[in-house]
């Protein structure tokens, strides 16, 4: 009998210093073990002060939570193990800056020692996945209108056609909204299918390998998992130069597709501080297709990225 407990240590997080994984997950409940302020890129402490170490710990938590469909706003409880209570106020300032208005339950414990030299504090958290408050009322793929909102339910995925603006939305929430919009707006145009090789590529984009950007990987994996139940999805990740902004990318694709039979889909357009997307629809009932272009700025130090995805139903 397989264990119900899923454990993992995602890329771009500090290497565990003992025989454990950072994350344990059972259903929608997540536990992250004790984490210190080590920079995963260098393997060294992010800084000698409690403020820098606090920020690094919470940045690591953001990466870990994104890998299991959650984010900092879905932390339920946090334990802080602080070596010097004289650092309490400084830790609180950095903690508040990272968590914003979210105030989960928290316990601060004074400790005499921590495992590595220079470590001023460690934290662990419990959290839930970002879709924990959704209830799937039908395990088959269906569309339900409820309280004026459309919900798209797929096996194992709760989808709410309602985006709440905030600094950084959880990856699964964004994918859920885009998936629902994609499946609800496919229309017939009576044309043969387009291949991925025919999709325009912005001249300044560089193809990105999986494993080089944790947020891009999470977005791509969620999109692939969600869409393959209804058809096929082909996608490519690209690194975006610092000088290229979303407005330029959006303008390039709008111009490149203007004379084609691709029709702009307003439902796939989203702009936020986290991920910006736009999309188009085309095809006949036998070969309906959706094209989505998504851009995310550099949120965790891995660089900005672009994702181009072609969905073909059937």
Coordinates of C-alpha atoms in Angstrom, one line a residue:
X1 CA 0.0 0.0 0.0
X2 CA 1.5 3.3 -1.0
X3 CA 1.9 6.1 1.5
X4 CA -0.6 9.0 1.5
X5 CA 2.3 11.3 2.5
X6 CA 4.0 13.0 -0.4
X7 CA 7.5 14.4 0.4
X8 CA 9.6 16.6 -1.8
X9 CA 12.5 19.1 -2.0
X10 CA 12.0 21.3 -5.0
X11 CA 14.9 23.0 -7.0
X12 CA 16.1 26.4 -6.0
X13 CA 15.7 25.8 -2.3
X14 CA 18.5 25.2 0.3
X15 CA 19.9 21.7 0.4
X16 CA 18.6 19.8 3.5
X17 CA 21.3 19.3 6.1
X18 CA 20.0 16.0 7.3
X19 CA 18.0 12.9 6.2
X20 CA 14.7 14.7 5.4
X21 CA 12.8 16.5 2.7
X22 CA 11.6 20.1 3.1
X23 CA 8.0 19.4 2.3
X24 CA 5.5 16.8 3.4
X25 CA 1.9 16.9 2.0
X26 CA -1.2 14.9 2.7
X27 CA -4.1 15.9 0.5
X28 CA -4.5 19.7 0.8
X29 CA -2.4 19.9 4.0
X30 CA 1.3 21.0 3.8
X31 CA 4.1 20.9 6.3
X32 CA 7.5 22.5 5.7
X33 CA 10.3 21.6 8.1
X34 CA 12.8 23.8 9.8
X35 CA 14.5 26.2 7.3
X36 CA 17.4 28.6 7.8
X37 CA 18.3 31.6 5.7
X38 CA 20.6 29.9 3.3
X39 CA 20.9 31.2 -0.3
X40 CA 20.3 28.1 -2.5
X41 CA 22.4 29.5 -5.3
X42 CA 25.6 29.8 -3.2
X43 CA 24.9 27.5 -0.3
X44 CA 25.9 30.2 2.1
X45 CA 23.8 32.3 4.5
X46 CA 22.0 35.1 2.7
X47 CA 23.5 37.6 5.2
X48 CA 24.8 37.9 8.7
X49 CA 21.8 39.8 10.1
X50 CA 18.4 38.5 11.2
X51 CA 16.5 40.7 8.7
X52 CA 18.3 39.2 5.6
X53 CA 18.0 35.7 6.9
X54 CA 14.2 36.1 7.6
X55 CA 13.6 37.4 4.1
X56 CA 15.5 34.5 2.6
X57 CA 13.6 31.9 4.7
X58 CA 10.3 33.3 3.5
X59 CA 11.5 33.5 -0.1
X60 CA 12.4 29.8 0.2
X61 CA 9.0 29.1 1.6
X62 CA 7.4 30.8 -1.4
X63 CA 9.3 28.5 -3.8
X64 CA 8.4 25.4 -1.8
X65 CA 4.8 26.3 -1.5
X66 CA 4.5 27.1 -5.2
X67 CA 5.8 23.6 -6.0
X68 CA 2.8 22.0 -4.2
X69 CA 0.0 24.4 -5.3
X70 CA 0.1 27.0 -2.5
X71 CA 1.7 30.3 -1.6
X72 CA 2.5 32.5 1.4
X73 CA -1.1 33.6 1.8
X74 CA -2.1 30.1 2.6
X75 CA 0.2 29.6 5.5
X76 CA -1.8 28.5 8.6
X77 CA 0.8 28.6 11.3
X78 CA 4.5 29.5 11.6
X79 CA 7.0 28.6 14.3
X80 CA 10.1 30.9 14.6
X81 CA 13.1 29.6 16.5
X82 CA 15.1 32.7 17.5
X83 CA 18.6 32.6 18.9
X84 CA 18.5 36.1 20.4
X85 CA 15.3 37.7 21.5
X86 CA 17.0 41.0 21.0
X87 CA 16.4 40.4 17.3
X88 CA 12.6 40.1 17.8
X89 CA 11.6 43.5 16.4
X90 CA 14.0 43.3 13.4
X91 CA 12.7 39.8 12.6
X92 CA 9.1 41.1 12.8
X93 CA 9.8 44.0 10.4
X94 CA 11.2 41.7 7.7
X95 CA 8.5 39.1 8.4
X96 CA 5.8 41.7 7.9
X97 CA 7.3 43.0 4.7
X98 CA 7.3 39.5 3.1
X99 CA 3.9 38.4 4.2
X100 CA 2.1 41.7 3.7
X101 CA -1.4 41.8 5.2
X102 CA -1.5 38.0 5.8
X103 CA -1.2 37.3 9.5
X104 CA -1.2 33.5 10.2
X105 CA -1.0 32.1 13.7
X106 CA 2.6 32.2 14.9
X107 CA 4.8 31.0 17.8
X108 CA 8.3 32.5 18.6
X109 CA 10.5 30.3 20.7
X110 CA 13.9 31.4 22.1
X111 CA 16.7 28.8 21.6
X112 CA 20.2 28.5 22.9
X113 CA 21.8 26.9 19.7
X114 CA 21.0 26.2 16.1
X115 CA 22.7 23.6 13.9
X116 CA 24.9 25.8 11.7
X117 CA 27.3 28.6 12.7
X118 CA 25.9 32.1 11.9
X119 CA 22.3 31.0 11.8
X120 CA 20.2 33.4 13.8
X121 CA 16.8 31.8 13.3
X122 CA 14.9 29.0 11.6
X123 CA 11.2 28.7 10.8
X124 CA 8.8 26.0 9.9
X125 CA 5.2 26.3 8.7
X126 CA 2.0 24.5 8.1
X127 CA -0.2 25.5 5.1
X128 CA -3.0 24.4 2.8
X129 CA -3.2 24.3 -0.9
X130 CA -4.7 27.4 -2.6
X131 CA -7.8 25.4 -3.7
X132 CA -8.6 24.1 -0.2
X133 CA -11.9 26.0 0.0
X134 CA -13.3 24.7 -3.3
X135 CA -15.6 21.7 -3.4
X136 CA -15.8 19.6 -6.5
X137 CA -19.4 18.6 -6.9
X138 CA -18.9 16.5 -10.1
X139 CA -15.9 14.3 -10.8
X140 CA -16.5 14.5 -14.5
X141 CA -15.7 17.4 -16.7
X142 CA -18.6 19.8 -16.6
X143 CA -19.5 23.5 -16.4
X144 CA -21.7 24.7 -13.6
X145 CA -23.1 28.2 -13.1
X146 CA -23.4 29.0 -9.4
X147 CA -24.1 32.4 -7.7
X148 CA -23.4 34.2 -10.9
X149 CA -20.0 32.6 -11.4
X150 CA -19.0 29.9 -13.8
X151 CA -17.0 27.1 -12.3
X152 CA -15.1 24.6 -14.5
X153 CA -14.5 21.3 -12.8
X154 CA -12.0 18.7 -14.0
X155 CA -11.0 15.5 -12.2
X156 CA -8.8 16.6 -9.3
X157 CA -8.9 20.3 -10.2
X158 CA -11.1 23.0 -8.8
X159 CA -11.6 26.0 -11.1
X160 CA -13.1 29.3 -10.2
X161 CA -13.8 31.8 -13.0
X162 CA -12.9 34.7 -10.8
X163 CA -9.5 36.3 -10.4
X164 CA -8.7 38.3 -7.2
X165 CA -6.0 40.8 -7.9
X166 CA -3.0 40.5 -5.6
X167 CA 0.8 40.8 -5.8
X168 CA 1.4 37.2 -6.7
X169 CA -1.3 34.7 -7.4
X170 CA -0.7 31.0 -6.8
X171 CA 0.3 29.1 -9.9
X172 CA -2.5 26.6 -9.7
X173 CA -5.2 29.3 -9.3
X174 CA -3.9 31.1 -12.5
X175 CA -3.8 27.8 -14.5
X176 CA -7.3 27.0 -13.3
X177 CA -8.8 30.2 -14.5
X178 CA -7.0 30.0 -17.8
X179 CA -8.0 26.4 -18.4
X180 CA -11.6 27.2 -17.7
X181 CA -11.6 30.2 -20.0
X182 CA -9.8 28.2 -22.7
X183 CA -12.3 25.4 -22.7
X184 CA -15.3 27.7 -22.5
X185 CA -14.3 30.0 -25.4
X186 CA -13.4 27.5 -28.2
X187 CA -15.3 28.4 -31.3
X188 CA -15.6 26.9 -34.8
X189 CA -14.0 28.6 -37.8
X190 CA -13.6 25.7 -40.3
X191 CA -9.8 25.7 -40.8
X192 CA -7.1 23.0 -40.6
X193 CA -5.1 22.9 -37.4
X194 CA -2.0 25.0 -36.9
X195 CA 1.3 23.3 -35.8
X196 CA 3.4 24.6 -33.0
X197 CA 6.2 25.3 -35.5
X198 CA 3.9 27.9 -37.1
X199 CA 3.4 29.9 -33.9
X200 CA 5.4 33.2 -34.0
X201 CA 8.5 33.5 -31.8
X202 CA 9.5 36.9 -30.5
X203 CA 13.0 37.6 -31.9
X204 CA 14.6 38.4 -28.5
X205 CA 13.4 35.3 -26.7
X206 CA 15.8 32.5 -25.8
X207 CA 14.5 29.0 -25.3
X208 CA 14.6 28.0 -21.6
X209 CA 15.4 24.5 -20.3
X210 CA 13.3 23.0 -17.6
X211 CA 14.9 23.2 -14.2
X212 CA 16.3 26.7 -14.6
X213 CA 13.3 28.6 -13.2
X214 CA 11.1 27.1 -10.5
X215 CA 8.1 29.4 -11.2
X216 CA 8.2 28.7 -14.9
X217 CA 8.5 24.9 -14.2
X218 CA 5.5 25.0 -11.9
X219 CA 3.4 27.0 -14.4
X220 CA 4.3 24.7 -17.3
X221 CA 3.7 21.5 -15.3
X222 CA 0.3 22.6 -14.1
X223 CA -0.7 23.6 -17.6
X224 CA 0.4 20.3 -19.1
X225 CA -1.3 18.3 -16.4
X226 CA -4.6 20.2 -16.6
X227 CA -5.0 20.4 -20.4
X228 CA -3.9 16.9 -21.5
X229 CA -7.2 15.4 -20.3
X230 CA -9.0 17.3 -23.0
X231 CA -6.5 17.2 -25.9
X232 CA -2.9 17.9 -26.6
X233 CA -0.8 20.7 -25.4
X234 CA 2.6 21.8 -26.8
X235 CA 4.5 24.6 -25.0
X236 CA 7.8 26.3 -24.9
X237 CA 9.5 28.3 -22.1
X238 CA 11.7 31.3 -23.0
X239 CA 14.0 33.5 -21.1
X240 CA 13.1 37.2 -21.4
X241 CA 15.9 39.9 -21.5
X242 CA 15.6 42.5 -18.8
X243 CA 15.0 45.3 -21.4
X244 CA 11.9 43.5 -22.8
X245 CA 8.6 44.2 -21.0
X246 CA 5.2 42.6 -21.3
X247 CA 3.7 45.5 -23.4
X248 CA 6.3 44.8 -26.1
X249 CA 5.6 41.1 -26.1
X250 CA 1.9 41.5 -26.2
X251 CA 2.2 44.0 -29.1
X252 CA 4.4 41.6 -31.0
X253 CA 2.0 38.7 -30.9
X254 CA -1.0 40.9 -31.5
X255 CA 0.7 42.3 -34.7
X256 CA 1.9 38.9 -35.8
X257 CA -1.5 37.3 -35.5
X258 CA -3.6 40.2 -36.8
X259 CA -3.9 39.0 -40.4
X260 CA -4.5 35.3 -39.4
X261 CA -7.7 33.5 -38.4
X262 CA -6.7 33.5 -34.8
X263 CA -9.4 35.5 -32.8
X264 CA -8.5 37.3 -29.7
X265 CA -10.1 35.7 -26.6
X266 CA -10.8 38.3 -23.9
X267 CA -11.3 35.5 -21.3
X268 CA -7.6 34.6 -21.6
X269 CA -6.4 38.2 -21.0
X270 CA -5.1 38.8 -17.5
X271 CA -2.7 41.5 -16.1
X272 CA -1.4 41.4 -12.6
X273 CA 1.9 42.0 -10.7
X274 CA 2.5 38.2 -10.9
X275 CA 1.7 36.8 -14.4
X276 CA 0.3 38.5 -17.5
X277 CA -1.4 36.5 -20.2
X278 CA -3.2 36.9 -23.5
X279 CA -4.7 34.3 -25.8
X280 CA -6.4 33.5 -29.1
X281 CA -8.9 30.9 -30.4
X282 CA -9.3 29.3 -33.9
X283 CA -10.4 26.1 -35.7
X284 CA -13.4 23.9 -36.5
X285 CA -15.3 21.7 -34.2
X286 CA -13.0 18.8 -35.2
X287 CA -9.8 20.8 -34.6
X288 CA -10.4 23.5 -32.1
X289 CA -7.3 25.2 -30.9
X290 CA -6.2 27.8 -28.3
X291 CA -3.0 29.8 -28.1
X292 CA -1.8 31.3 -24.9
X293 CA 1.1 33.6 -24.2
X294 CA 2.1 34.3 -20.6
X295 CA 4.8 36.5 -19.1
X296 CA 6.1 36.6 -15.5
X297 CA 8.7 39.1 -14.2
X298 CA 11.7 38.1 -12.2
X299 CA 10.1 37.3 -8.9
X300 CA 12.6 34.9 -7.2
X301 CA 15.9 35.7 -8.9
X302 CA 15.6 33.2 -11.7
X303 CA 14.8 35.8 -14.3
X304 CA 11.7 36.8 -16.2
X305 CA 10.1 34.1 -18.4
X306 CA 7.6 33.7 -21.3
X307 CA 5.5 30.7 -21.9
X308 CA 3.8 30.0 -25.2
X309 CA 1.3 27.1 -25.2
X310 CA -0.8 25.7 -28.1
X311 CA -3.8 23.6 -27.1
X312 CA -5.6 21.3 -29.6
X313 CA -8.8 19.7 -28.5
X314 CA -9.6 16.1 -29.5

